[in-house]
Coordinates of C-alpha atoms and ligand atoms in Angstrom, one line a residue:
Chain A
M309 CA -12.0 16.8 37.6
T310 CA -15.5 15.4 37.8
P311 CA -15.6 12.4 35.5
L312 CA -19.2 12.9 34.4
S313 CA -21.8 15.6 35.0
A314 CA -25.1 16.0 33.2
V315 CA -27.2 19.0 33.9
G316 CA -30.9 19.5 33.0
L317 CA -31.1 17.0 30.2
E318 CA -34.1 17.2 28.0
T319 CA -34.0 14.4 25.5
F320 CA -36.5 13.5 22.8
Y321 CA -37.1 10.6 20.4
G322 CA -38.7 12.4 17.6
K323 CA -41.7 14.1 19.1
S324 CA -41.7 12.0 22.3
H325 CA -40.2 13.9 25.2
V326 CA -38.4 11.3 27.4
L327 CA -36.0 13.1 29.8
H328 CA -37.4 16.0 31.7
G329 CA -34.4 17.9 33.2
V330 CA -32.3 15.0 34.4
S331 CA -29.1 15.9 36.3
I332 CA -26.7 13.3 37.5
E333 CA -23.1 13.3 38.5
V334 CA -20.3 10.7 38.8
R335 CA -17.4 11.9 41.0
E336 CA -13.9 10.5 41.0
G337 CA -13.6 7.0 42.3
E338 CA -17.3 6.5 42.8
I339 CA -19.7 3.7 41.8
V340 CA -23.0 5.4 41.1
A341 CA -26.2 3.3 40.5
L342 CA -28.9 4.6 38.2
L343 CA -32.1 2.8 39.0
G344 CA -35.7 3.0 37.9
R345 CA -38.5 1.0 36.4
N346 CA -38.7 -0.2 32.8
G347 CA -39.1 2.8 30.5
A348 CA -38.0 5.3 33.2
G349 CA -35.3 6.7 30.9
K350 CA -32.1 5.1 32.2
T351 CA -30.8 4.0 28.8
T352 CA -31.9 7.4 27.4
T353 CA -29.8 9.1 30.1
L354 CA -26.8 7.1 29.2
R355 CA -27.3 7.6 25.5
S356 CA -27.6 11.4 26.1
I357 CA -24.3 11.3 27.9
M358 CA -22.5 9.3 25.2
G359 CA -23.8 11.6 22.4
L360 CA -25.8 8.7 20.8
T361 CA -29.1 10.6 21.4
P362 CA -28.0 14.2 22.0
P363 CA -30.2 16.1 24.4
R364 CA -32.1 19.0 23.1
E365 CA -31.5 21.0 26.2
G366 CA -29.0 20.7 29.0
S367 CA -25.3 20.0 29.1
V368 CA -23.0 17.1 29.5
R369 CA -19.4 17.4 30.7
A370 CA -16.8 14.7 30.8
F371 CA -13.7 15.4 32.9
G372 CA -14.6 19.1 32.8
Q373 CA -14.9 19.3 29.1
L374 CA -18.2 20.2 27.5
V375 CA -19.2 17.3 25.3
T376 CA -22.9 18.1 24.5
G377 CA -23.5 17.5 20.8
L378 CA -20.2 15.9 20.2
P379 CA -20.2 12.5 18.4
P380 CA -19.8 9.4 20.6
F381 CA -16.3 8.7 19.5
R382 CA -15.1 12.0 20.9
V383 CA -16.8 11.3 24.2
A384 CA -15.2 7.9 24.3
A385 CA -11.8 9.4 23.4
L386 CA -11.9 11.4 26.6
G387 CA -12.0 8.1 28.6
V388 CA -15.7 7.3 28.8
G389 CA -16.2 3.5 28.3
Y390 CA -19.7 2.2 27.5
V391 CA -21.2 -1.3 27.8
P392 CA -24.5 -1.0 26.0
E393 CA -27.8 -2.6 27.0
G394 CA -28.1 -5.9 25.3
R395 CA -24.2 -6.2 25.0
K396 CA -24.1 -5.3 21.3
I397 CA -21.1 -7.4 20.6
F398 CA -20.1 -7.7 16.9
G399 CA -21.5 -11.2 16.1
N400 CA -19.8 -11.4 12.7
L401 CA -16.3 -10.8 14.3
T402 CA -14.3 -13.2 16.4
V403 CA -13.8 -12.6 20.0
D404 CA -10.2 -11.4 19.3
E405 CA -11.4 -9.0 16.6
N406 CA -14.1 -7.6 18.9
L407 CA -11.4 -6.8 21.4
R408 CA -9.2 -5.1 18.7
A409 CA -12.0 -2.8 17.5
P410 CA -11.7 -0.1 20.2
A411 CA -9.5 2.9 19.7
D412 CA -6.1 2.9 21.5
R413 CA -5.9 4.9 24.6
P414 CA -2.9 4.6 27.0
G415 CA -3.6 2.7 30.2
P416 CA -3.3 -0.6 32.0
W417 CA -5.6 -2.6 29.7
T418 CA -4.0 -4.5 26.9
L419 CA -5.2 -7.5 24.9
A420 CA -3.0 -9.8 26.9
R421 CA -4.2 -8.4 30.2
A422 CA -7.8 -8.7 29.0
Y423 CA -7.3 -12.4 28.2
Q424 CA -5.7 -12.9 31.6
A425 CA -8.6 -11.2 33.4
F426 CA -11.2 -13.1 31.3
P427 CA -9.8 -16.6 30.7
R428 CA -13.0 -17.7 29.2
L429 CA -12.5 -15.2 26.4
A430 CA -9.0 -16.5 25.8
E431 CA -10.4 -19.9 25.3
R432 CA -13.0 -18.6 22.8
K433 CA -10.6 -16.2 21.1
A434 CA -11.2 -17.6 17.6
N435 CA -15.0 -18.0 18.0
K436 CA -17.4 -15.7 16.4
G437 CA -19.2 -13.3 18.8
S438 CA -22.5 -14.8 17.8
Q439 CA -21.4 -18.2 19.0
L440 CA -20.9 -17.1 22.6
S441 CA -23.3 -17.7 25.5
G442 CA -25.0 -14.7 27.0
G443 CA -22.6 -14.6 29.9
E444 CA -19.6 -14.8 27.6
Q445 CA -21.0 -12.0 25.5
E446 CA -21.4 -9.8 28.5
M447 CA -17.8 -10.5 29.5
L448 CA -16.7 -9.7 25.9
A449 CA -18.7 -6.4 26.0
I450 CA -17.1 -5.4 29.3
A451 CA -13.6 -6.4 28.2
R452 CA -14.1 -4.6 24.9
A453 CA -15.0 -1.4 26.7
L454 CA -12.1 -1.8 29.1
L455 CA -9.6 -2.0 26.3
L456 CA -10.4 1.7 25.6
N457 CA -8.8 2.2 29.0
P458 CA -11.7 4.3 30.3
K459 CA -11.5 6.5 33.3
V460 CA -15.2 6.2 33.8
L461 CA -17.1 3.1 32.8
I462 CA -20.8 3.1 32.0
L463 CA -22.7 -0.2 32.1
D464 CA -26.3 -0.6 31.1
E465 CA -27.9 -3.6 32.8
P466 CA -24.9 -5.8 32.6
S467 CA -26.6 -8.6 34.6
Q468 CA -29.7 -8.8 32.4
G469 CA -30.6 -12.4 31.6
L470 CA -27.5 -13.9 33.2
A471 CA -27.2 -16.7 35.7
P472 CA -26.5 -15.6 39.3
L473 CA -23.0 -16.9 39.2
I474 CA -22.2 -14.8 36.2
V475 CA -23.9 -11.8 37.7
E476 CA -21.5 -12.1 40.7
E477 CA -18.6 -12.2 38.3
V478 CA -19.8 -9.0 36.6
F479 CA -20.1 -7.3 40.0
R480 CA -16.6 -8.5 40.9
I481 CA -15.3 -6.9 37.7
V482 CA -17.1 -3.6 38.5
R483 CA -15.4 -3.5 41.9
R484 CA -12.0 -4.3 40.4
V485 CA -12.4 -1.5 37.8
R486 CA -13.0 1.0 40.6
E487 CA -10.1 -0.4 42.6
E488 CA -7.9 0.4 39.7
G489 CA -9.0 4.0 39.8
A490 CA -11.8 4.3 37.3
S491 CA -15.3 5.6 38.2
V492 CA -18.5 3.6 37.4
L493 CA -22.0 4.5 36.3
L494 CA -24.1 1.4 36.6
V495 CA -27.7 0.9 35.5
E496 CA -29.2 -2.1 37.1
Q497 CA -32.6 -3.8 37.5
N498 CA -31.0 -5.8 40.3
V499 CA -31.7 -3.1 42.8
R500 CA -30.5 -4.8 46.0
A501 CA -27.2 -5.9 44.5
A502 CA -26.7 -2.5 42.9
V503 CA -27.2 -0.4 46.0
A504 CA -25.0 -2.8 48.0
L505 CA -22.2 -2.1 45.5
A506 CA -22.7 1.6 44.9
D507 CA -21.6 4.7 46.8
R508 CA -24.5 6.8 45.6
A509 CA -27.8 6.1 43.8
Y510 CA -30.2 7.9 41.6
V511 CA -33.7 6.8 40.9
L512 CA -35.4 7.8 37.7
D513 CA -39.1 7.8 37.1
D514 CA -40.9 9.0 34.0
G515 CA -37.8 10.8 32.8
K516 CA -37.2 12.7 36.1
V517 CA -34.8 12.1 39.0
I518 CA -37.0 11.2 42.0
Y519 CA -34.3 10.2 44.4
E520 CA -30.7 11.1 44.8
G521 CA -28.5 10.2 47.7
A522 CA -26.1 7.8 49.4
A523 CA -26.6 4.2 48.4
K524 CA -26.6 3.0 51.9
D525 CA -29.4 5.4 52.9
F526 CA -31.4 4.1 50.0
A527 CA -30.7 0.5 50.9
A528 CA -31.9 1.2 54.5
D529 CA -35.2 2.5 53.2
E530 CA -36.8 -0.9 52.8
A531 CA -40.1 0.5 51.6
R532 CA -38.4 2.3 48.7
V533 CA -36.2 -0.7 47.8
R534 CA -39.2 -3.1 47.8
E535 CA -41.2 -0.8 45.7
L536 CA -38.5 -0.5 43.1
A537 CA -37.2 -4.1 43.3
G538 CA -40.7 -5.4 43.2
A539 CA -41.6 -3.4 40.2
S540 CA -38.6 -4.6 38.3
A541 CA -38.9 -8.2 39.5
E542 CA -42.4 -8.3 37.9
T543 CA -41.0 -7.2 34.6
W544 CA -37.7 -9.1 35.0
D545 CA -38.5 -11.6 32.3
L546 CA -39.9 -9.2 29.8
G547 CA -36.5 -7.6 29.2
D548 CA -36.6 -5.1 26.4
Chain B
M1326 CA -17.0 -27.2 -29.7
I1327 CA -14.9 -27.4 -26.6
Q1328 CA -12.9 -24.5 -28.0
L1329 CA -16.2 -22.5 -28.3
V1330 CA -17.2 -23.3 -24.8
L1331 CA -13.8 -22.3 -23.5
F1332 CA -14.0 -19.2 -25.6
G1333 CA -17.4 -18.3 -24.0
V1334 CA -16.3 -19.2 -20.5
F1335 CA -13.1 -17.2 -20.8
N1336 CA -14.8 -14.1 -22.3
G1337 CA -17.4 -14.5 -19.5
L1338 CA -14.8 -14.6 -16.8
I1339 CA -13.3 -11.4 -18.1
V1340 CA -16.6 -9.6 -18.2
G1341 CA -17.5 -11.2 -14.9
A1342 CA -14.3 -9.9 -13.4
F1343 CA -15.3 -6.4 -14.3
Y1344 CA -18.8 -7.0 -12.9
A1345 CA -17.2 -8.3 -9.7
L1346 CA -14.8 -5.4 -9.3
M1347 CA -17.6 -2.9 -9.7
A1348 CA -20.0 -4.9 -7.6
I1349 CA -17.6 -5.4 -4.7
G1350 CA -16.9 -1.7 -4.6
L1351 CA -20.7 -1.0 -4.7
S1352 CA -21.2 -3.6 -1.9
L1353 CA -18.6 -2.1 0.3
I1354 CA -20.2 1.3 0.2
L1355 CA -23.7 0.0 0.5
N1356 CA -22.9 -2.2 3.5
L1357 CA -21.1 0.4 5.6
S1358 CA -22.9 3.6 4.5
G1359 CA -26.2 2.4 3.2
V1360 CA -25.6 4.4 0.0
I1361 CA -26.3 3.0 -3.4
N1362 CA -23.7 4.6 -5.6
F1363 CA -25.1 5.2 -9.0
A1364 CA -22.1 7.2 -9.8
H1365 CA -19.9 4.1 -9.6
G1366 CA -19.8 3.7 -13.4
G1367 CA -18.7 7.4 -13.7
F1368 CA -15.8 6.7 -11.4
L1369 CA -14.9 3.7 -13.5
A1370 CA -14.9 5.8 -16.7
L1371 CA -12.9 8.5 -14.9
G1372 CA -10.2 6.0 -14.0
G1373 CA -10.0 4.9 -17.7
Y1374 CA -9.7 8.5 -19.0
L1375 CA -7.1 9.5 -16.4
A1376 CA -5.0 6.5 -17.5
Y1377 CA -5.5 7.5 -21.1
S1378 CA -4.2 11.0 -20.4
L1379 CA -1.4 9.9 -18.1
A1380 CA 0.0 7.1 -20.3
P1381 CA 1.8 9.3 -22.8
T1382 CA 3.9 10.8 -20.0
I1383 CA 4.2 8.0 -17.5
G1384 CA 3.6 5.0 -19.7
F1385 CA 1.0 2.3 -19.4
W1386 CA 2.3 0.8 -16.2
G1387 CA 2.6 4.1 -14.5
A1388 CA -0.9 5.0 -15.5
L1389 CA -2.2 1.6 -14.3
L1390 CA -0.7 2.4 -10.9
I1391 CA -1.6 6.1 -10.6
A1392 CA -5.0 6.5 -12.3
P1393 CA -6.9 4.3 -9.8
L1394 CA -5.2 6.2 -6.9
I1395 CA -6.3 9.6 -8.3
T1396 CA -9.8 8.2 -8.9
A1397 CA -9.9 7.0 -5.2
A1398 CA -8.6 10.4 -4.0
I1399 CA -11.5 12.1 -5.9
G1400 CA -13.8 9.5 -4.3
L1401 CA -12.6 10.5 -0.9
L1402 CA -13.3 14.1 -1.7
V1403 CA -16.8 13.4 -3.1
E1404 CA -17.7 11.3 0.0
R1405 CA -16.4 14.0 2.4
L1406 CA -18.0 16.9 0.7
L1407 CA -21.2 15.6 -0.8
V1408 CA -22.2 12.2 0.6
R1409 CA -21.3 12.7 4.3
P1410 CA -23.8 15.4 4.9
L1411 CA -26.6 13.1 3.8
Y1412 CA -25.9 10.2 6.3
G1413 CA -28.7 9.7 8.7
R1414 CA -31.3 11.2 6.4
D1415 CA -33.8 9.5 4.2
P1416 CA -31.8 7.2 1.8
L1417 CA -33.6 8.9 -1.1
Y1418 CA -31.3 11.9 -0.7
S1419 CA -28.1 10.0 -1.3
L1420 CA -29.8 8.1 -4.1
L1421 CA -30.7 11.3 -5.8
L1422 CA -27.2 12.7 -5.2
T1423 CA -25.4 9.7 -6.7
F1424 CA -27.9 9.6 -9.6
G1425 CA -27.2 13.2 -10.3
L1426 CA -23.4 12.7 -9.9
A1427 CA -23.6 10.0 -12.6
F1428 CA -24.8 12.5 -15.1
I1429 CA -22.3 15.1 -14.0
F1430 CA -19.5 12.6 -14.5
Q1431 CA -20.7 11.8 -17.9
D1432 CA -21.0 15.4 -19.0
G1433 CA -17.7 16.3 -17.4
L1434 CA -15.9 13.5 -19.2
R1435 CA -17.5 14.5 -22.4
T1436 CA -16.5 18.1 -22.0
I1437 CA -12.9 17.2 -21.1
W1438 CA -12.2 14.3 -23.4
G1439 CA -14.9 14.5 -26.1
A1440 CA -18.0 12.4 -26.8
Q1441 CA -16.2 10.1 -29.3
S1442 CA -14.7 6.9 -27.9
V1443 CA -11.0 7.0 -27.9
P1444 CA -8.6 4.0 -28.1
F1445 CA -6.3 3.2 -25.2
S1446 CA -3.7 0.6 -25.8
P1447 CA -1.7 -1.6 -23.4
P1448 CA 1.8 -2.5 -24.6
A1449 CA 1.5 -4.2 -28.1
A1450 CA 3.4 -7.3 -27.0
M1451 CA 0.6 -8.1 -24.6
M1452 CA -2.2 -8.0 -27.2
S1453 CA -1.3 -10.9 -29.5
P1454 CA -2.8 -14.3 -28.9
L1455 CA -0.7 -16.8 -27.1
S1456 CA -1.6 -19.7 -29.4
A1457 CA -3.6 -20.2 -32.6
Q1458 CA -5.9 -22.7 -30.9
L1459 CA -6.7 -20.5 -28.0
F1460 CA -7.0 -17.4 -30.1
F1461 CA -8.9 -15.5 -27.3
L1462 CA -6.1 -15.8 -24.8
T1463 CA -3.8 -12.8 -25.0
G1464 CA -1.2 -11.8 -22.5
Y1465 CA -3.2 -8.7 -21.6
R1466 CA -6.4 -10.7 -20.9
L1467 CA -4.5 -13.1 -18.6
F1468 CA -2.7 -10.2 -17.0
M1469 CA -6.1 -8.5 -16.4
M1470 CA -7.5 -11.6 -14.7
A1471 CA -4.4 -11.9 -12.6
L1472 CA -4.6 -8.3 -11.6
V1473 CA -8.3 -8.5 -10.7
A1474 CA -7.5 -11.6 -8.6
I1475 CA -4.7 -9.7 -6.8
A1476 CA -7.0 -6.7 -6.2
V1477 CA -9.8 -8.8 -4.8
G1478 CA -7.3 -10.8 -2.8
G1479 CA -5.8 -7.6 -1.5
L1480 CA -9.2 -6.3 -0.5
F1481 CA -10.1 -9.5 1.3
Y1482 CA -6.8 -9.3 3.1
V1483 CA -7.5 -5.8 4.3
L1484 CA -11.0 -6.7 5.4
G1485 CA -10.0 -10.0 7.0
W1486 CA -6.6 -9.2 8.6
T1487 CA -6.2 -5.6 9.4
R1488 CA -7.7 -3.4 12.1
L1489 CA -9.2 -1.1 9.5
G1490 CA -10.9 -4.2 7.9
L1491 CA -12.3 -5.5 11.2
R1492 CA -13.7 -2.1 12.0
I1493 CA -15.3 -1.9 8.5
R1494 CA -16.9 -5.3 9.1
A1495 CA -18.0 -4.3 12.6
G1496 CA -19.4 -1.1 11.3
T1497 CA -21.5 -2.8 8.7
R1498 CA -23.4 -4.4 11.6
D1499 CA -23.4 -1.7 14.3
L1500 CA -21.9 1.6 13.5
E1501 CA -23.3 3.2 16.7
T1502 CA -21.6 0.7 19.0
L1503 CA -18.3 1.0 17.1
S1504 CA -18.5 4.8 17.6
T1505 CA -18.9 4.4 21.4
L1506 CA -15.6 2.5 21.3
G1507 CA -13.8 5.6 20.2
V1508 CA -13.7 4.8 16.5
D1509 CA -14.2 7.8 14.2
V1510 CA -16.8 6.3 12.0
R1511 CA -16.8 9.3 9.7
V1512 CA -13.2 8.6 8.8
L1513 CA -14.0 4.9 8.5
R1514 CA -16.8 5.5 6.0
N1515 CA -14.6 7.9 4.1
L1516 CA -11.7 5.3 3.7
N1517 CA -14.2 2.6 2.9
F1518 CA -15.7 4.7 0.2
G1519 CA -12.2 5.4 -1.2
L1520 CA -11.5 1.7 -1.2
G1521 CA -14.7 1.0 -3.3
I1522 CA -13.8 3.8 -5.7
Y1523 CA -10.3 2.5 -6.0
L1524 CA -11.6 -0.8 -7.4
A1525 CA -13.9 1.1 -9.8
G1526 CA -10.9 3.2 -11.0
L1527 CA -8.8 0.0 -11.5
A1528 CA -11.6 -1.6 -13.4
G1529 CA -11.8 1.5 -15.6
V1530 CA -8.2 1.3 -16.5
L1531 CA -8.3 -2.4 -17.3
A1532 CA -11.6 -2.1 -19.2
A1533 CA -10.2 0.8 -21.2
G1534 CA -7.3 -1.4 -22.4
Q1535 CA -9.7 -4.0 -23.5
L1536 CA -12.7 -2.1 -24.8
G1537 CA -11.6 1.4 -25.4
L1538 CA -13.0 4.5 -23.7
S1539 CA -16.3 6.4 -23.9
P1540 CA -18.0 8.6 -21.3
T1541 CA -20.8 6.0 -21.0
M1542 CA -18.5 3.0 -20.7
G1543 CA -19.7 2.4 -17.1
D1544 CA -23.4 2.3 -18.0
G1545 CA -23.3 -1.2 -19.4
L1546 CA -21.6 -2.4 -16.2
I1547 CA -23.7 -0.9 -13.5
M1548 CA -26.9 -3.0 -13.9
P1549 CA -25.1 -6.3 -14.1
S1550 CA -23.1 -5.2 -11.0
F1551 CA -26.3 -4.7 -9.0
V1552 CA -27.4 -8.1 -10.3
S1553 CA -24.1 -9.6 -9.1
I1554 CA -24.7 -8.3 -5.6
I1555 CA -28.3 -9.7 -5.5
V1556 CA -27.2 -13.1 -7.0
G1557 CA -24.3 -13.3 -4.5
G1558 CA -26.5 -12.2 -1.6
L1559 CA -26.6 -8.9 0.2
G1560 CA -23.9 -8.4 2.7
S1561 CA -21.5 -11.0 1.4
L1562 CA -18.5 -9.8 -0.6
V1563 CA -17.5 -13.4 -1.5
G1564 CA -21.0 -13.9 -2.7
T1565 CA -20.7 -10.7 -4.8
L1566 CA -17.5 -12.0 -6.3
L1567 CA -19.1 -15.3 -7.2
G1568 CA -22.2 -13.6 -8.5
G1569 CA -20.2 -11.4 -10.8
L1570 CA -18.2 -14.3 -12.2
L1571 CA -21.3 -16.4 -12.6
I1572 CA -23.4 -14.0 -14.5
G1573 CA -20.3 -13.1 -16.5
V1574 CA -19.8 -16.6 -17.6
A1575 CA -23.5 -17.1 -18.3
S1576 CA -23.5 -14.1 -20.6
G1577 CA -20.2 -15.2 -22.2
L1578 CA -21.7 -18.5 -23.0
A1579 CA -24.9 -17.0 -24.2
A1580 CA -22.9 -14.7 -26.5
V1581 CA -21.5 -17.8 -28.2
F1582 CA -24.6 -20.0 -28.4
F1583 CA -27.6 -17.6 -28.1
P1584 CA -26.2 -14.1 -29.0
S1585 CA -29.6 -12.5 -28.8
A1586 CA -30.0 -13.6 -25.1
Q1587 CA -26.7 -12.3 -24.0
E1588 CA -28.2 -9.5 -21.8
A1589 CA -31.4 -11.2 -20.8
V1590 CA -29.5 -14.2 -19.5
I1591 CA -28.2 -12.1 -16.6
Y1592 CA -31.7 -11.3 -15.4
V1593 CA -32.9 -14.9 -16.0
M1594 CA -30.1 -16.1 -13.8
M1595 CA -31.1 -13.6 -11.1
V1596 CA -34.7 -14.7 -11.1
A1597 CA -33.6 -18.4 -11.0
V1598 CA -31.2 -17.8 -8.1
L1599 CA -33.8 -15.8 -6.2
L1600 CA -36.5 -18.4 -6.7
A1601 CA -34.2 -21.1 -5.4
R1602 CA -32.6 -19.0 -2.7
P1603 CA -34.3 -15.8 -1.8
R1604 CA -31.3 -14.4 0.0
G1605 CA -28.9 -15.1 -2.8
L1606 CA -26.0 -17.5 -2.9
L1607 CA -24.2 -16.5 0.2
G1608 CA -26.5 -13.9 1.6
E1609 CA -27.0 -13.9 5.4
E1610 CA -30.3 -14.9 6.8
G1611 CA -32.6 -12.1 8.0
R1612 CA -30.5 -9.3 6.6
V1613 CA -32.7 -6.8 4.9
H1614 CA -31.6 -3.3 4.0
Ligands
ATP1126 N1 -35.7 4.6 20.0 C1 -36.8 5.1 20.7 N2 -37.8 5.7 20.0 C2 -38.9 6.2 20.7 N3 -39.1 6.0 22.0 C3 -38.1 5.4 22.7 C4 -36.9 4.9 22.1 N4 -36.2 4.3 23.0 C5 -36.8 4.4 24.2 N5 -38.0 5.1 24.0 C6 -39.0 5.4 25.1 O1 -38.3 6.3 26.0 C7 -38.7 5.9 27.3 C8 -37.4 5.7 28.1 O2 -36.8 4.5 27.6 P1 -35.4 4.0 28.1 O3 -35.0 2.9 27.2 O4 -34.5 5.1 28.4 O5 -35.9 3.4 29.5 P2 -35.1 2.4 30.5 O6 -35.2 3.1 31.8 O7 -33.7 2.2 30.0 O8 -35.9 1.1 30.5 P3 -35.5 -0.4 30.6 O9 -35.3 -0.7 32.0 O10 -36.6 -1.2 30.0 O11 -34.2 -0.6 29.8 C9 -39.6 4.7 27.2 O12 -41.0 5.2 27.3 C10 -39.4 4.2 25.8 O13 -40.6 3.6 25.3
MG1127 MG1 -32.7 0.5 29.3

């Protein structure tokens, strides 16, 4: 069963029309990179899939089930994990409480295993989320999403604002998640690293899919890579 | 003199405990759902009247146990059927709804139980003073304080140490993210509303034993409860508790020494606290609703 497939998404924020017929698919066991400049509509695509900003037209399926218009917790309950842009950890909760917030779904991830996989979080267990560094917060956001035992994990710019060493760590975790059988949909500004990791890539521009194909074909197209990587490098510091 | 001060302080603590019970319930609902529940006083009165009707059959203690639970169940229903459809809309809608509900409660109570206030008595043994010196200390009043302490302690336990509680706290910050973690935030808001209404119902039963019952008995409590929230600082339940006790004591002392200022002193305190600390006693920085 295809983990995720979105077809013909037309998504609006009020009157402003942001997605124009976006279709993307994540197949079983794949890492898919979703790329594009700032404001291209990457986050909006993810929000449309999760049911946070339901599309006005088009359909979203998770593991074959139609989820368009369903509330986010129902999408999540099917096994769709989500690490939002900007991490969105609960700053008023301790690390431990953050990790106990997700719903229980059967699977390999337990609190004990999460602390094993993220020893830094075990050390900071009793600290408030707001006291963590950016890297620790990202680890917490990922661990929190994994505790839902997702069969497909969506990550929105997990490396944003992080030191290179921590970015490597994030990418290592993404690889591990896939090795354990889950699929991954990864939004990244870090174009070269993302296409090196991914099986397939989509490029969004102005709310439309302008490229879709094997990640290694995209990586080989130096002109395309430089255009996109250059564009995002310029705005790297601006963030959101 | 000392006795008079003690008298004022103790009376103030009793009133303050009611403010705090009301205000904590209001805060819970406001923090998670963004709804200002003007019908809170109506739920309080409902709790009192239910206890009044139940007591002849199940006794005072039974009524004390059951009436707040029935009130909470009605709260769950009201949230589910009337409040839930308004989430995500202009806050004005829910404001109008709860404002209207407050009137419906009052008229409903009046229709069922009559407009006259009716007496409601705890066991007689609890009502006599414990000593001549401390004439204002009755078993019932001490019991009331203890029960309020237990209720508030129980609530803080739920919020601080259970999974439901941590999700409520998470939801007050970021309901959207909580929802992406598979948590049904509609159920969460429903339970949280019920929790707040339970406290109102409990306050109603206790207040009925102390002051008697009338359909408008909640009216005198709702404004001071809002003041408690503001004095304590938006978003902090401990602050709300402190705020309630503080303005209760202030009005208790005023009742002894400056009876005419008994009500005004509450608002004077609010202004004083806000001037010294714009976000209230324990309010978090940069949190504006
Ligand atoms: N809440 C919102 N209300 C109105 N417009 C929005 C909102 N969020 C995003 N937009 C607009 O929608 C468009 C797509 O935004 P989106 O956040 O999906 O882009 P993105 O590809 O994720 O960009 P970034 O790389 O900066 O995260 C942008 O033009 C943005 O200004
Ligand atoms: Mg984005």
